[in-house]
mmCIF file of C-alpha atoms and ligand atoms in Angstrom:
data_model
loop_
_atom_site.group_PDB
_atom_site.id
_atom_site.type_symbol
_atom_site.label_atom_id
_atom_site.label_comp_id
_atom_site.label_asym_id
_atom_site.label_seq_id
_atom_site.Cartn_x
_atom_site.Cartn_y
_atom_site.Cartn_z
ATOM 1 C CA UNK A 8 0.000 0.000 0.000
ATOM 2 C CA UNK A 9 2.877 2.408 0.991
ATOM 3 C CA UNK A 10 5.241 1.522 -1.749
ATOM 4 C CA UNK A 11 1.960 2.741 -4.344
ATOM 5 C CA UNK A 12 -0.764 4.536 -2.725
ATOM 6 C CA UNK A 13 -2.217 5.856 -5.877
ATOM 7 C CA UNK A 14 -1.956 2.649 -8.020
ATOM 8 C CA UNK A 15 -3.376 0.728 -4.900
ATOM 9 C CA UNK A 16 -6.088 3.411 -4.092
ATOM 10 C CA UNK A 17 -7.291 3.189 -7.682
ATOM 11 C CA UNK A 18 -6.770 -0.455 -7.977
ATOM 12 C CA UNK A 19 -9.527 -0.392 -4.995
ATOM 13 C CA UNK A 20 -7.639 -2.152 -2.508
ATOM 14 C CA UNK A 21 -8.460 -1.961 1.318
ATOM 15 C CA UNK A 22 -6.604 -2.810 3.701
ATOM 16 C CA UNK A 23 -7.467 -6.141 5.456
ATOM 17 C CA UNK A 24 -9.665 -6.377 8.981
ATOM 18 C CA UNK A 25 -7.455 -5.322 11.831
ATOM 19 C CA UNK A 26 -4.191 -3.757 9.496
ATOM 20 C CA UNK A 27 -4.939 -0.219 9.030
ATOM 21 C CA UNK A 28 -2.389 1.011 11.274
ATOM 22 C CA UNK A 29 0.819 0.220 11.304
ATOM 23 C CA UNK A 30 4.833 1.373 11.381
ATOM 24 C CA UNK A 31 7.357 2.484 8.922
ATOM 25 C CA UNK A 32 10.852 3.683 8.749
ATOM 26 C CA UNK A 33 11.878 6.160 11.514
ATOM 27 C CA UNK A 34 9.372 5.283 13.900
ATOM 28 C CA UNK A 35 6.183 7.163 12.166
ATOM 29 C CA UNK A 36 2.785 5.453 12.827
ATOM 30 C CA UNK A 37 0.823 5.324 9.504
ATOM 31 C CA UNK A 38 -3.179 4.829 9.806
ATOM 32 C CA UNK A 39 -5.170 4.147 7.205
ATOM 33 C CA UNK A 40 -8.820 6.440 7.457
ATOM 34 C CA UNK A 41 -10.724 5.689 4.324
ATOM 35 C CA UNK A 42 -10.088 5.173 0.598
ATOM 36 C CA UNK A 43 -7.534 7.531 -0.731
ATOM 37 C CA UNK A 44 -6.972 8.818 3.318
ATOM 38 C CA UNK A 45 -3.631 7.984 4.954
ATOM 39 C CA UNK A 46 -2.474 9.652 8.280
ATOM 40 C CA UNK A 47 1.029 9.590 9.686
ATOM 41 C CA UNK A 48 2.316 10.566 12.747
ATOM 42 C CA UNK A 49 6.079 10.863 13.924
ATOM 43 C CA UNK A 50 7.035 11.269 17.536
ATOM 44 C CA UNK A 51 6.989 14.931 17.204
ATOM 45 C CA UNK A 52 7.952 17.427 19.914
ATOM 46 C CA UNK A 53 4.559 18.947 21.397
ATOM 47 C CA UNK A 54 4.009 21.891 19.256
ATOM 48 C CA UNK A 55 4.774 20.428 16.063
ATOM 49 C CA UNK A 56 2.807 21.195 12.927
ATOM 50 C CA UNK A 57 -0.600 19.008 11.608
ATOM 51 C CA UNK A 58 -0.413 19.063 7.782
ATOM 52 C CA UNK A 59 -3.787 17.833 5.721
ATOM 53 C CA UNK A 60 -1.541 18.024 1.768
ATOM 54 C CA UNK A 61 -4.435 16.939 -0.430
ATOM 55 C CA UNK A 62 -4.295 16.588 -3.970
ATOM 56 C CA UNK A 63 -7.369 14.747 -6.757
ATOM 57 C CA UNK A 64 -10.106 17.177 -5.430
ATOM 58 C CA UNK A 65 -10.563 17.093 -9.211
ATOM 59 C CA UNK A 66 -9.921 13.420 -10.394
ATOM 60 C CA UNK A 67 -8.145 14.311 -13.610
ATOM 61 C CA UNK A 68 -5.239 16.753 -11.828
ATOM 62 C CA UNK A 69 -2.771 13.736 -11.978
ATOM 63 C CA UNK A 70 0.763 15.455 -11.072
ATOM 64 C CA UNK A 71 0.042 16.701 -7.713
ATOM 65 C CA UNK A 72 -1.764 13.150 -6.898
ATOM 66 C CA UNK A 73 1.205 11.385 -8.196
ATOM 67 C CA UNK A 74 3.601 13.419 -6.077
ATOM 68 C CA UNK A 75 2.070 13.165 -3.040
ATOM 69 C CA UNK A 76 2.097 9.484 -3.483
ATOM 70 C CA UNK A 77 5.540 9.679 -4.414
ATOM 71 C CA UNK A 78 5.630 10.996 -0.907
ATOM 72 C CA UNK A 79 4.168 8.475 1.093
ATOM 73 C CA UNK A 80 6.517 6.269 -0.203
ATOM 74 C CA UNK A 81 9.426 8.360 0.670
ATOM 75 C CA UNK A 82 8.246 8.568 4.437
ATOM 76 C CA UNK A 83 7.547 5.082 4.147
ATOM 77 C CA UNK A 84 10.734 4.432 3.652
ATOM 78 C CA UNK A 85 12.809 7.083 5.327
ATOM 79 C CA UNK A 86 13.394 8.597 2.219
ATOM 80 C CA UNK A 87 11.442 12.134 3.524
ATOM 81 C CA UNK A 88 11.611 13.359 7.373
ATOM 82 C CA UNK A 89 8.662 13.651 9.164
ATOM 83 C CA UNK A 90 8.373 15.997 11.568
ATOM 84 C CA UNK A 91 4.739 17.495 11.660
ATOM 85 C CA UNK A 92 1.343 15.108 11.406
ATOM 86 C CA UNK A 93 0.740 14.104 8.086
ATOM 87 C CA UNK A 94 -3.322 13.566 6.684
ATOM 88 C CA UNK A 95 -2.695 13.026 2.746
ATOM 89 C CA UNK A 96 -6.301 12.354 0.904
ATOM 90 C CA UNK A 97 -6.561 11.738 -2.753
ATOM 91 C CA UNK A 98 -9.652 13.901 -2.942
ATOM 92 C CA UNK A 99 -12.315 12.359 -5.559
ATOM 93 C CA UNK A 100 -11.155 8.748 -6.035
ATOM 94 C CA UNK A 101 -13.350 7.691 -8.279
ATOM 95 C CA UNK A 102 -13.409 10.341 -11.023
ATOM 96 C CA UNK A 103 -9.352 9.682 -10.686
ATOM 97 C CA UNK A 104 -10.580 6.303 -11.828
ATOM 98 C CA UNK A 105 -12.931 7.673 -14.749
ATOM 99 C CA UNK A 106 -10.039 10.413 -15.525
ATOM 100 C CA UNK A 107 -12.526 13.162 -15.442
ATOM 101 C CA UNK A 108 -13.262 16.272 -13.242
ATOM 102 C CA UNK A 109 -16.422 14.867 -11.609
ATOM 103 C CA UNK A 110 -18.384 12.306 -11.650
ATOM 104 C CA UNK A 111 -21.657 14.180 -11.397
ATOM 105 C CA UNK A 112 -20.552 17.984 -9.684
ATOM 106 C CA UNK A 113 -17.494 19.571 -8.869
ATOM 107 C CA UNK A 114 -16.267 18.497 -5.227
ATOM 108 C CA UNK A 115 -14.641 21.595 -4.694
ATOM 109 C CA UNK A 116 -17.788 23.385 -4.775
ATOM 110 C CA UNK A 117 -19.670 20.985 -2.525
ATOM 111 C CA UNK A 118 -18.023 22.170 0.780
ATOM 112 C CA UNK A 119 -19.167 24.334 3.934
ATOM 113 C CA UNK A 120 -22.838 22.710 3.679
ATOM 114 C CA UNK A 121 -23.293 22.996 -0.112
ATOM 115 C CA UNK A 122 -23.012 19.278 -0.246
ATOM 116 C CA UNK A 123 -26.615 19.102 1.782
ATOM 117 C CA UNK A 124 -28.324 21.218 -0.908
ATOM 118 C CA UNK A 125 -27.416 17.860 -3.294
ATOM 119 C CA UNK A 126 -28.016 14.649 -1.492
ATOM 120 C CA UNK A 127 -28.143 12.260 -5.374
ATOM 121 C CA UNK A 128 -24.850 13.576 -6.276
ATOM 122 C CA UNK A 129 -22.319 11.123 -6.305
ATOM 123 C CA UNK A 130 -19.947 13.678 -4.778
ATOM 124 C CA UNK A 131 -22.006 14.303 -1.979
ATOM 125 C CA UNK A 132 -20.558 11.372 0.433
ATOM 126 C CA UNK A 133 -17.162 12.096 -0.489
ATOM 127 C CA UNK A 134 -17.678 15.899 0.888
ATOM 128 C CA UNK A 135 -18.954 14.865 3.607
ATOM 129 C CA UNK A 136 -15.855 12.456 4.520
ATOM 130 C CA UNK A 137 -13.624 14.756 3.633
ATOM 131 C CA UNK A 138 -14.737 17.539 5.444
ATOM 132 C CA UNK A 139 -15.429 14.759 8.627
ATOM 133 C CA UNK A 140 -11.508 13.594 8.266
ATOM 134 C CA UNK A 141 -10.200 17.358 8.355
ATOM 135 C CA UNK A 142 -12.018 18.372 11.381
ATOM 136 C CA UNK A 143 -10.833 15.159 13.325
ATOM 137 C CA UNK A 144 -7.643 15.333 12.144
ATOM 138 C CA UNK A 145 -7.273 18.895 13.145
ATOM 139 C CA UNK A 146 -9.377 18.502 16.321
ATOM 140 C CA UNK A 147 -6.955 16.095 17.460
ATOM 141 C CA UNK A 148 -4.542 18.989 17.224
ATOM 142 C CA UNK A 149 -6.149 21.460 18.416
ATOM 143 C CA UNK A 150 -6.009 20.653 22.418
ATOM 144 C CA UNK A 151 -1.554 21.301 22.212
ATOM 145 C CA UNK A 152 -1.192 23.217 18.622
ATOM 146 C CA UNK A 153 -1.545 26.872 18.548
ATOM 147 C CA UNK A 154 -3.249 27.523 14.782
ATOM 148 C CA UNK A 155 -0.198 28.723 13.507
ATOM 149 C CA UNK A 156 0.501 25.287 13.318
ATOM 150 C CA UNK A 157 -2.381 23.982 11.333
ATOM 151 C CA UNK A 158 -2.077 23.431 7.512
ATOM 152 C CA UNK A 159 -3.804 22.678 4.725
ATOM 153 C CA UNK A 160 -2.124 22.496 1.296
ATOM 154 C CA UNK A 161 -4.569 21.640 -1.563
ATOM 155 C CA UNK A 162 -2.544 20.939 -4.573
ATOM 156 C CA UNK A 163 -4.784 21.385 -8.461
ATOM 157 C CA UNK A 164 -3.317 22.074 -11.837
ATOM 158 C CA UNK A 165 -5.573 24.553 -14.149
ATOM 159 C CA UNK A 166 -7.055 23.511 -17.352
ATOM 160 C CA UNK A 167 -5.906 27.067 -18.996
ATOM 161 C CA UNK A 168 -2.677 28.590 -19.812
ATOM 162 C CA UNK A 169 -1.854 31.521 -17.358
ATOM 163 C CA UNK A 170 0.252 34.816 -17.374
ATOM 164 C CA UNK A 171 1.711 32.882 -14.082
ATOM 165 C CA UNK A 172 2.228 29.469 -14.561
ATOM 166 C CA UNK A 173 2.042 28.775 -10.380
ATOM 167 C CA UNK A 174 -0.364 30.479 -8.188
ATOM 168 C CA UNK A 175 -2.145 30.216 -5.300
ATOM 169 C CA UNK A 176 -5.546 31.029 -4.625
ATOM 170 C CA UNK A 177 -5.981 32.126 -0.574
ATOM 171 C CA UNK A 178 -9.850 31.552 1.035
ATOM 172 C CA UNK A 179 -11.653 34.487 2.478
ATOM 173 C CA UNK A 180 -11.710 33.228 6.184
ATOM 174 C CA UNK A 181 -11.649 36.873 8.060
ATOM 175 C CA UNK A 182 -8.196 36.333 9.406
ATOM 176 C CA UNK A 183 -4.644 38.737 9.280
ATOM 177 C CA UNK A 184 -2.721 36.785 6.220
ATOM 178 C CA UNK A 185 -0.085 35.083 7.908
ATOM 179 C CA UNK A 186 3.601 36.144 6.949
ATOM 180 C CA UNK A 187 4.938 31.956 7.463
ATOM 181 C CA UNK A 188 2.259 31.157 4.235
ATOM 182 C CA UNK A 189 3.656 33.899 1.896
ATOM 183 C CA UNK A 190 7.313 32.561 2.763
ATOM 184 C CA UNK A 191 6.389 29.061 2.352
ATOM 185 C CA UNK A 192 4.559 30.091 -1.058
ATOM 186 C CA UNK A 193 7.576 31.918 -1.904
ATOM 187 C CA UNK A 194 9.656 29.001 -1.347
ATOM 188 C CA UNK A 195 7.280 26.835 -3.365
ATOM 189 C CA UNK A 196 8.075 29.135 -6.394
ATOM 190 C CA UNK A 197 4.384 30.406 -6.813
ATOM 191 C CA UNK A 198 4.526 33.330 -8.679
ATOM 192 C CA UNK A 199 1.159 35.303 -7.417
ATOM 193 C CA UNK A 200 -1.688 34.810 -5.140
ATOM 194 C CA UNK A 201 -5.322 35.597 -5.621
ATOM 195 C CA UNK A 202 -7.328 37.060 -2.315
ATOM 196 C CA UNK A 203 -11.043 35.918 -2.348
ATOM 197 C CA UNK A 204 -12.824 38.480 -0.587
ATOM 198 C CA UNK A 205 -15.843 36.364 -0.109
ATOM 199 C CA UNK A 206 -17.016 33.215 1.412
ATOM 200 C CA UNK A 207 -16.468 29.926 -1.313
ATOM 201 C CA UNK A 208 -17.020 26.159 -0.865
ATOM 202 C CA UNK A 209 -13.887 24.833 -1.513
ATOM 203 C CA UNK A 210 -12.068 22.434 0.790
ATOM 204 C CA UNK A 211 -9.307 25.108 1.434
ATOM 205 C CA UNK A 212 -12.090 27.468 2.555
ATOM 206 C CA UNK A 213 -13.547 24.986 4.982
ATOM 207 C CA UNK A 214 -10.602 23.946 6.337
ATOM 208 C CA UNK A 215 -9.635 27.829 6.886
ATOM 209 C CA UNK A 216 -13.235 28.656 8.628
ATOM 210 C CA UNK A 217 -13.948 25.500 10.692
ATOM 211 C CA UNK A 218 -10.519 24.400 11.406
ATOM 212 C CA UNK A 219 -8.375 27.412 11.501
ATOM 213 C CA UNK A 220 -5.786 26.152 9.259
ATOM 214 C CA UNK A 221 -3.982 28.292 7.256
ATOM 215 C CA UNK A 222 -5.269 27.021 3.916
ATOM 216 C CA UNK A 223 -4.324 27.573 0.559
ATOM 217 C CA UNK A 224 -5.188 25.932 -3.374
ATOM 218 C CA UNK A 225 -2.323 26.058 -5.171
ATOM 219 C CA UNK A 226 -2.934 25.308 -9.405
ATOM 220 C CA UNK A 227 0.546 24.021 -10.334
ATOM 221 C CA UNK A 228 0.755 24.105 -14.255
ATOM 222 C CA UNK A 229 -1.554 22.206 -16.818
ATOM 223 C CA UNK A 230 -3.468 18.991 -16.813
ATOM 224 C CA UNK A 231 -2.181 16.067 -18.302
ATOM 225 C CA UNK A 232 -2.989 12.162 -18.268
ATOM 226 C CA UNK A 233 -1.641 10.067 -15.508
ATOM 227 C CA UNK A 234 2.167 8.927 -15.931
ATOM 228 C CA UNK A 235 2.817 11.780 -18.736
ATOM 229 C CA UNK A 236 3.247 14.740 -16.357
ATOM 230 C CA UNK A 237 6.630 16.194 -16.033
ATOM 231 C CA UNK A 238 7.311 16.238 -12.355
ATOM 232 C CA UNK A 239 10.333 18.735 -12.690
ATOM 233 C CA UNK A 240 7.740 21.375 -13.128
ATOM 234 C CA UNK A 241 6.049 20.970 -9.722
ATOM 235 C CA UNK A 242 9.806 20.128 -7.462
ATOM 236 C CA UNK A 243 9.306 23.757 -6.270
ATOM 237 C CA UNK A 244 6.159 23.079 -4.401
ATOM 238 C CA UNK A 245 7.457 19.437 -3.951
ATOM 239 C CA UNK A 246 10.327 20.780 -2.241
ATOM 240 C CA UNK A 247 9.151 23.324 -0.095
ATOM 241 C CA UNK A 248 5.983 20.944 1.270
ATOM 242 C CA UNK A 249 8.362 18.339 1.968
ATOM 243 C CA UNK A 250 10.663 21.081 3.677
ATOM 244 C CA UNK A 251 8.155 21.913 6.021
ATOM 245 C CA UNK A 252 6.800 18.438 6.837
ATOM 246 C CA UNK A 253 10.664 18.183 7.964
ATOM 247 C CA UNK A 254 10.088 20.768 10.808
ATOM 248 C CA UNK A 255 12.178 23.751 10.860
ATOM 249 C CA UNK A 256 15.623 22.718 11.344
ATOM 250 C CA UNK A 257 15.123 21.778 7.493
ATOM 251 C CA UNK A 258 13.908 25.215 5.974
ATOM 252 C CA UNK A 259 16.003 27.178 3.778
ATOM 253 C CA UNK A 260 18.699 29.846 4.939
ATOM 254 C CA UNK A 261 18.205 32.306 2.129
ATOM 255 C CA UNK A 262 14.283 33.348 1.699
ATOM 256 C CA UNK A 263 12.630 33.061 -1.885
ATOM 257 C CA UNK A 264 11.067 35.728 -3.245
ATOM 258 C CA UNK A 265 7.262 36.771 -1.640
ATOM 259 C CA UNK A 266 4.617 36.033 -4.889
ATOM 260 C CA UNK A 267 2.875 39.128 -6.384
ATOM 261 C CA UNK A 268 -0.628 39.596 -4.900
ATOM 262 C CA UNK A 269 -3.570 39.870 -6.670
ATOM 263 C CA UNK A 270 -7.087 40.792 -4.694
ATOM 264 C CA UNK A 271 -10.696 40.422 -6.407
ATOM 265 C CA UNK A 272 -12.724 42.995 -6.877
ATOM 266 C CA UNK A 273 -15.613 42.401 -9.007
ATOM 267 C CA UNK A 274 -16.751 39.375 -11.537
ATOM 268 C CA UNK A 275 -18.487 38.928 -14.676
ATOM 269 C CA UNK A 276 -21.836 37.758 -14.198
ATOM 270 C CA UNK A 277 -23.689 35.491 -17.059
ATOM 271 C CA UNK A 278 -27.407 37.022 -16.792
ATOM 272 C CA UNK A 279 -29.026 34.942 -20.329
ATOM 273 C CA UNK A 280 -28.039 33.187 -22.814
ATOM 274 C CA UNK A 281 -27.426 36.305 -24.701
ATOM 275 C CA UNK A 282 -24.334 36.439 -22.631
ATOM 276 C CA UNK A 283 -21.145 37.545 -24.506
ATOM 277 C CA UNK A 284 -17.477 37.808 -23.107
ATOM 278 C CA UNK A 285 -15.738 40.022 -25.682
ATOM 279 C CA UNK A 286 -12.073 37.891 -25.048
ATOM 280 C CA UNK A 287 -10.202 35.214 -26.845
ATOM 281 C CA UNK A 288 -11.578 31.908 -25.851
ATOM 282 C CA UNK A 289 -8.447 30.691 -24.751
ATOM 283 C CA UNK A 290 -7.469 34.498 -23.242
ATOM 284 C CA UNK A 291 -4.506 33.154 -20.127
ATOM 285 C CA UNK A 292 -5.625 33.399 -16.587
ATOM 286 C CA UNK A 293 -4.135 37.069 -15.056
ATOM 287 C CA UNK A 294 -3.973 38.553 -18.953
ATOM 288 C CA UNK A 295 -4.456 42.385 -17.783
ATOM 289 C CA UNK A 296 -7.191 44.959 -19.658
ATOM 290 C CA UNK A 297 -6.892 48.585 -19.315
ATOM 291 C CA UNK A 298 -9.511 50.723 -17.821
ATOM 292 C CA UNK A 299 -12.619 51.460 -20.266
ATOM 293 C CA UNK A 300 -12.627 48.039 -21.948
ATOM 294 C CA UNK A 301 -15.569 46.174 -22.588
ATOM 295 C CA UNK A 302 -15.282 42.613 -21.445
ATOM 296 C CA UNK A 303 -18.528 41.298 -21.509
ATOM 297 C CA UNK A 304 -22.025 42.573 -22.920
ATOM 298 C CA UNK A 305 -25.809 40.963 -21.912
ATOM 299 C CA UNK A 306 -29.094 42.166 -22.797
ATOM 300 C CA UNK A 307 -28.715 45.063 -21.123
ATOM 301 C CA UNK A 308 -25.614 44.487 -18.951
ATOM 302 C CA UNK A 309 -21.692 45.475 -19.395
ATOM 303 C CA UNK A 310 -18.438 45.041 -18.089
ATOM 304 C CA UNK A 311 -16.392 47.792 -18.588
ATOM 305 C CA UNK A 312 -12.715 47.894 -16.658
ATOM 306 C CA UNK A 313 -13.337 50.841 -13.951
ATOM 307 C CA UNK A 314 -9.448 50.769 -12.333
ATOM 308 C CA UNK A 315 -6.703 51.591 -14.844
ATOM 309 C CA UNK A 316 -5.707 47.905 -15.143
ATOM 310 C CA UNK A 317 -7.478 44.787 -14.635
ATOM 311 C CA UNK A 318 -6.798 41.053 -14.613
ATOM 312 C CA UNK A 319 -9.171 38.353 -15.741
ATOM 313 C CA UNK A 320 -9.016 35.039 -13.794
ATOM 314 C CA UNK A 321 -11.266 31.955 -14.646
ATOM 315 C CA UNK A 322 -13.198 33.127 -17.400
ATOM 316 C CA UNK A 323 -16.099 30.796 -18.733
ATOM 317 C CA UNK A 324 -18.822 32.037 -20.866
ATOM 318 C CA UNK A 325 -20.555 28.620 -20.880
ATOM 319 C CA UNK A 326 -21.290 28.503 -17.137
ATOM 320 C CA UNK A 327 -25.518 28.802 -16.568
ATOM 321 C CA UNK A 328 -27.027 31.686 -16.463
ATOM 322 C CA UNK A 329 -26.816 33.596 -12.864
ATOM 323 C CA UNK A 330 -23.395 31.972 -12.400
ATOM 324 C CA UNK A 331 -19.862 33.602 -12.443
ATOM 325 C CA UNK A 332 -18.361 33.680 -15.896
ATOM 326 C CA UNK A 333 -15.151 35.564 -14.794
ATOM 327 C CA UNK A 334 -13.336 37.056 -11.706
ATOM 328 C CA UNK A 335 -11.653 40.666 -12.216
ATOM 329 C CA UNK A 336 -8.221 41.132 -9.535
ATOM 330 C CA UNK A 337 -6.095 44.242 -9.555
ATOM 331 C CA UNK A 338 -2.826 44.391 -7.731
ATOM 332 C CA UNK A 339 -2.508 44.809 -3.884
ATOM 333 C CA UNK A 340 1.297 43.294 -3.746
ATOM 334 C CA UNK A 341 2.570 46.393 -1.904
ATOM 335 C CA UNK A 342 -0.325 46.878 1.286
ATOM 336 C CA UNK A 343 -0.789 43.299 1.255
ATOM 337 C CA UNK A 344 2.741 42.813 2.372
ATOM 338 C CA UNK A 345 2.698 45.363 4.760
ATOM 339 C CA UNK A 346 0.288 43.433 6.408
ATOM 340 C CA UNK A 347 0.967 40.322 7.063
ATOM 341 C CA UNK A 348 0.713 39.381 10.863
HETATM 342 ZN ZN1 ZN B 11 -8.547 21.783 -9.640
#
């Protein structure tokens, strides 16, 4: 199981009555939770960090699932330190089996309740475990960790080209931005990070709000089919996850560069089917417009760039009516590192 945790997860193996825990190199105690779930725990000094790295929340994102595999084989065998709590979950296991998306709707919408509002989906149960094995896991934390401590790294790769090939995508959870996640993002060689400014139902943003984790969704570079994904292009965030899992005795002495920071201020809004977004279909994600430009014409709506430069991130004219077809960020590098607590 250890040795291949995504070819056994997909192969749908479970692990016989009475052997999901065990031990592997160095001590660390390895439990298995549920399909595509695996917890480790080293004998780390109180205060150590709790780390959920989770990777498949869209079945057909294949690097980061492969990597963090590839890392539960190294801490298997000694191969990678552990110093923190370790959940890994291979998100939605059986669209990685289909090599799609989704089965029937996107899991990373489904969180913070949204799962409730669509009990036939066959994402449904897997929301519900996933949000159930994040709140234990952290809970279990919680009683010695300060939140500083708590984690969550969601690893995706996008479907479009972008203007940045790495970025991060921070939840809106009402807390100071931490300075330690901008380093460690830095490290990971993301180039830019997106601010929500509202609530979403993603796993990072449930994680942030009911677990106080310092949460992030990372979108690593391109889709590709399992086994053809060039792993060189993901070491950074490779690297700098498995830096941190190795406590800090391990981090680096000279500090990367902090990412560019890009905050949301408005979206695109599909009101009919008469909906038309005036940019190339295949326009990169962050591709700037200059103030007065029309983006996007309805009946009688328009979306016309109000600051002097805006960036487009996500754009999809095909969504449903009444659904986002576009999110507009400018650039807050400068106040937003200023703040960090
Ligand atoms: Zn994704």
């Amino acid at each position: 199981m250890l040795a291949d945790f995504l070819a056994w997860t997909l192969a749908g193996e479970r692990p016989k009555e009475g052997h999901t825990q065990g031990v592997c190199a160095n001590g660390v105690r390895w439990t298995w939770l549920d399909e595509g779930m695996l917890q480790f725990e080293p004998d780390a000094p109180p205060g150590a960090c709790s780390m959920l790295a989770s990777a498949g929340v869209h079945g057909d994102e294949t690097a980061p699932i492969e990597l963090l595999s590839r890392l539960v084989a190294d801490i298997a065998e000694g191969r990678a330190t552990l110093a923190c709590r370790l959940l890994v979950i291979l998100g939605n296991v059986a669209a990685m089996r289909a090599s799609c998306r989704y089965l029937d709707d996107d899991l990373n919408r489904l969180f913070s309740g949204r799962h409730a509002q669509l009990p036939d989906s066959r994402e449904t149960p897997r929301a519900v475990a996933l949000e159930r094995a994040a709140v234990q896991f952290f809970g279990a934390a919680a009683a010695t960790e300060a939140s500083s401590t708590r984690w969550h790294i969601d690893l995706h790769t996008a479907i479009r080209a972008s203007v940045f090939e790495r970025f991060a995508l921070l939840p809106y959870a009402g807390a100071p931005l931490s300075r330690a996640m901008f380093e460690w993002l830095g490290e990971a060689q993301i180039a830019a990070v997106l601010l929500h400014t509202t609530k979403a139902n993603t796993y990072s943003h449930f994680t942030a709000e009911q677990c106080g984790a310092q949460a992030c969704t990372l979108e690593l570079g391109k889709v590709r089919p399992f086994g053809q994904n060039d792993l060189t292009r993901f070491s950074g965030a490779d690297s700098a996850l498995r830096q941190l899992l190795a406590g800090p005795a391990h981090t680096a002495s000279e500090r990367a560069p902090l990412p560019r920071v890009f905050t949301v201020i408005d979206q695109i809004t599909k009101q009919s089917d008469a909906f038309e977004l005036l940019v190339a279909a295949d326009v990169p994600n962050f591709t700037a417009f200059a103030k007065d430009t029309l983006l996007a014409r309805d009946t009688d709506y328009r979306y016309i760039v109000q600051h002097d430069e805006e960036r487009i991130v996500f754009p999809n004219p095909t969504v449903k009516p009444g659904l986002r077809a576009g999110l507009l960020v400018i650039e807050t590098t400068r106040e937003t590192l200023a703040a960090l607590a």
